[in-house]
C-alpha positions as a printed Julia matrix, in Angstrom:
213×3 Matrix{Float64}:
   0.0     0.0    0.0
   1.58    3.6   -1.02
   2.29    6.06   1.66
   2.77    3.86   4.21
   6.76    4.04   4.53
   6.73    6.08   7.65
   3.68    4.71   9.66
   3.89    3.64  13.07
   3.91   -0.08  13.89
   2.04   -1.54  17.04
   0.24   -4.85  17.53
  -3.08   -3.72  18.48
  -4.68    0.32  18.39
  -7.38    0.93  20.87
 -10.1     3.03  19.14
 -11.58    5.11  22.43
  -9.84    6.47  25.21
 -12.68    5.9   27.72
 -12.75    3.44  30.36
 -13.2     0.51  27.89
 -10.41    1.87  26.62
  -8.25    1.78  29.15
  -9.35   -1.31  30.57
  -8.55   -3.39  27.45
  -4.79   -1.39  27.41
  -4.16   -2.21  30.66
  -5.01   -5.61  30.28
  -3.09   -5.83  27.12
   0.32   -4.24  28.66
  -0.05   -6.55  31.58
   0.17   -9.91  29.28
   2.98   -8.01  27.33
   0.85   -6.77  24.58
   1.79   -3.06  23.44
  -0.8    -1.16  21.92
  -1.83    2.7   21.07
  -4.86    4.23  22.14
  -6.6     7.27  20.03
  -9.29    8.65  21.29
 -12.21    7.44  18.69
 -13.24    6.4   15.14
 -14.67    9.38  12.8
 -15.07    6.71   9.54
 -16.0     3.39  10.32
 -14.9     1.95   7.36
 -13.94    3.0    3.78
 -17.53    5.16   3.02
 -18.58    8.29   4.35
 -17.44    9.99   7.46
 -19.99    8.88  10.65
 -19.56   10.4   13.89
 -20.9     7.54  16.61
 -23.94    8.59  18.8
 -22.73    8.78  22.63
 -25.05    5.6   24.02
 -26.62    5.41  27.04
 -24.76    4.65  30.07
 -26.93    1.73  31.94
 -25.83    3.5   35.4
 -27.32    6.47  34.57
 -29.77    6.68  37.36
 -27.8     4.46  40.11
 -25.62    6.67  42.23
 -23.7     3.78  43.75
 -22.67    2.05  39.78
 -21.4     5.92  38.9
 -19.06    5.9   42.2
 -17.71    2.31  41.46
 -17.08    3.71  37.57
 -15.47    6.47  39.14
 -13.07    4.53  41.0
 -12.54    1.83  38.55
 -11.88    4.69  35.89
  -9.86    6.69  38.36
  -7.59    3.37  38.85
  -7.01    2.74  34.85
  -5.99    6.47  34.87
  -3.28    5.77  37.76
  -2.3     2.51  36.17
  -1.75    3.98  32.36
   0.17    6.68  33.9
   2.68    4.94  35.96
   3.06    2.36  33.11
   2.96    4.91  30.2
   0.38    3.81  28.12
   0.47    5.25  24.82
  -2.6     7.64  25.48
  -3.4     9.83  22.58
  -6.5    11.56  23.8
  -6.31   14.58  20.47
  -5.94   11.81  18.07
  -8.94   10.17  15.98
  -8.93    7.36  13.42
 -10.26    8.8   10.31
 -10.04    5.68   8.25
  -9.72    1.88   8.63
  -7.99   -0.21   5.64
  -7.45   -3.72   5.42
  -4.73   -4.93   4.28
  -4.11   -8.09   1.74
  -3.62  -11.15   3.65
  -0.33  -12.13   1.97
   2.41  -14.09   2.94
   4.8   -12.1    5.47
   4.27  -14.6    8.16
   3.59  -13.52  11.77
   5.12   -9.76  11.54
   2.01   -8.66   8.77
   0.15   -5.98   9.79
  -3.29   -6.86   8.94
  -4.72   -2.97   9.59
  -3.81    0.3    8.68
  -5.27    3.24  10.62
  -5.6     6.33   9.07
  -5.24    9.4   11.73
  -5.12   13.34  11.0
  -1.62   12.85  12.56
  -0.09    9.73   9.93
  -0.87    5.87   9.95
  -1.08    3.29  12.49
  -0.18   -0.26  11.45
  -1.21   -2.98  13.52
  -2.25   -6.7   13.47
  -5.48   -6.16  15.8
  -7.89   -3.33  16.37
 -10.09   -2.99  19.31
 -13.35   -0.92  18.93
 -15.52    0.16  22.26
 -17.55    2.81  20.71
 -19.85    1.28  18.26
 -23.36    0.65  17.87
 -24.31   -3.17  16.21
 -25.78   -1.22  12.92
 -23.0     0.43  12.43
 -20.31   -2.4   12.83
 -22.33   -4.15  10.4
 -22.38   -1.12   7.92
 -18.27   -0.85   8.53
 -17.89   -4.48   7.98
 -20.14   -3.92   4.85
 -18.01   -1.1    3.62
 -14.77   -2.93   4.21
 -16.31   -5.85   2.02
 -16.82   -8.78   4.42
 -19.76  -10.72   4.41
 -21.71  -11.01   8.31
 -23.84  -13.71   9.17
 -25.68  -13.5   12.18
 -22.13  -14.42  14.38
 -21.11  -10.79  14.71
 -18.64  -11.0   17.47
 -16.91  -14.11  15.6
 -17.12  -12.37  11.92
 -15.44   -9.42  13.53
 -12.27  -11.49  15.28
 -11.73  -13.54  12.28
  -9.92  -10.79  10.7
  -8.43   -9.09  13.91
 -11.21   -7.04  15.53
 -12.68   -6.96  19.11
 -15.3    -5.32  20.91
 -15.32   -3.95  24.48
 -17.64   -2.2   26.32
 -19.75   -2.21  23.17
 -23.48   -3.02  23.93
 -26.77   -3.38  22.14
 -28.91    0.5   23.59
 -27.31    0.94  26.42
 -23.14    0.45  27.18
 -22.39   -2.94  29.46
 -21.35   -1.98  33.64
 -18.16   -1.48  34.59
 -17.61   -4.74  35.81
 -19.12   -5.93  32.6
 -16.28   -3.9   30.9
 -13.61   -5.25  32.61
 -14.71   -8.8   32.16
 -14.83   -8.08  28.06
 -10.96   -6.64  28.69
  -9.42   -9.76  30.5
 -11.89  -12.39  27.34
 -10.52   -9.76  24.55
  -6.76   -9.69  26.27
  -6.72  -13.1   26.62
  -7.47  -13.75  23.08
  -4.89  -11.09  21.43
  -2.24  -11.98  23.65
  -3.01  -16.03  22.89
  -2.22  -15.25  19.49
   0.88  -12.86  19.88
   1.99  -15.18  22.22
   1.14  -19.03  20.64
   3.46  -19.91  23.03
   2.99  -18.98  26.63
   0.7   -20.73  29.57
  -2.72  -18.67  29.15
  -3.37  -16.92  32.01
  -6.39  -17.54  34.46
  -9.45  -15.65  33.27
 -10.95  -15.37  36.87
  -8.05  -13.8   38.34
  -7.89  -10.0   40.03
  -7.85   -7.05  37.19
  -4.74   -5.59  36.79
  -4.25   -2.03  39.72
  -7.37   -2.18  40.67
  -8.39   -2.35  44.8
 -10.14   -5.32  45.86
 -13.41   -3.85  46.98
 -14.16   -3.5   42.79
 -12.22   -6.83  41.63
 -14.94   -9.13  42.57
 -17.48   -9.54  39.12
């Protein structure tokens, strides 16, 4: 693909810098998967530009699930700051292509991500801003055929969801529970190799009285 001589290289990008967001870097960076984080997706997919409705937060009404989101978020913040995530809160993805499938073995970067500020180049892509209709629509733009197996259409050629819901976004909890499924299957196949890690296990820097699910 032309142009793409001096785009950055990572093996996932984060699309949404929320606490979905965060939740899926941290988990990545804590099975050794690096990964950049922009702050949302403008085009989702090669058609016209679509700016995603915000959806509406579940918690909306409960005092108590806003404190715990609070605290969970306030945590991630603490976490990708002391581990220097690569945050990049003024940066939006513009554009997703896919690339050919070719031959170049386990280093191919399957996606390039298209940003006001150069490309991105990575083998996975994580979305957690996206409404069913319109991951459909993306997938329809990018030319992939969906069945009624969204989820499993979507990781078949290196996207995941987390935090994304149906009308209303998933809990917190909910959230971090997509992070550790999502983390454990990127990092299963950047690492082929290594003993998968317990699913059930305590979320990455965050205090015990919001671990339990």
């Amino acid at each position: 693909m032309p142009g793409l001589s001096g785009a950055e290289r990572t093996t996932t990008v984060v699309i949404g810098a929320g606490l979905p967001g965060l939740a899926i870097a941290t988990e990545l960076r804590r099975r050794g998967v690096d990964s950049i984080i922009v702050s949302g997706l403008e085009s989702p997919g090669g058609g016209q530009t679509s700016q995603t409705p915000p959806l509406q937060r579940c918690d909306a009404a409960d005092g108590s699930s806003r404190e715990e989101r609070n605290e969970i978020l306030r945590h991630l913040r603490n976490y990708a700051s002391s581990h220097q995530l690569d945050i990049r809160s003024d940066t939006s993805a513009v554009l997703l292509d896919k690339m050919g499938s070719g031959t170049a073995g386990p280093t191919l970067h399957r996606w390039a991500v298209h940003t006001p500020d150069g490309v991105l180049l990575a083998d996975h892509i994580v979305l957690t801003r996206c409404a069913n209709s319109q991951l459909r629509r993306m997938l329809t733009d990018l030319g992939i055929s969906v069945g009624q197996n969204l989820v499993a259409a979507m990781r078949a050629i290196g996207i995941y969801l987390v935090g994304v819901g149906g009308l209303i976004t998933p809990t917190p909890k909910e959230v971090l529970r997509q992070a550790k499924v999502v983390g454990q299957a990127i990092s299963a196949k950047v690492h082929p190799d290594s003993v998968p890690s317990v699913l059930t296990g305590s979320f990455a820097a965050l205090p015990a009285s919001v671990q339990a699910v």
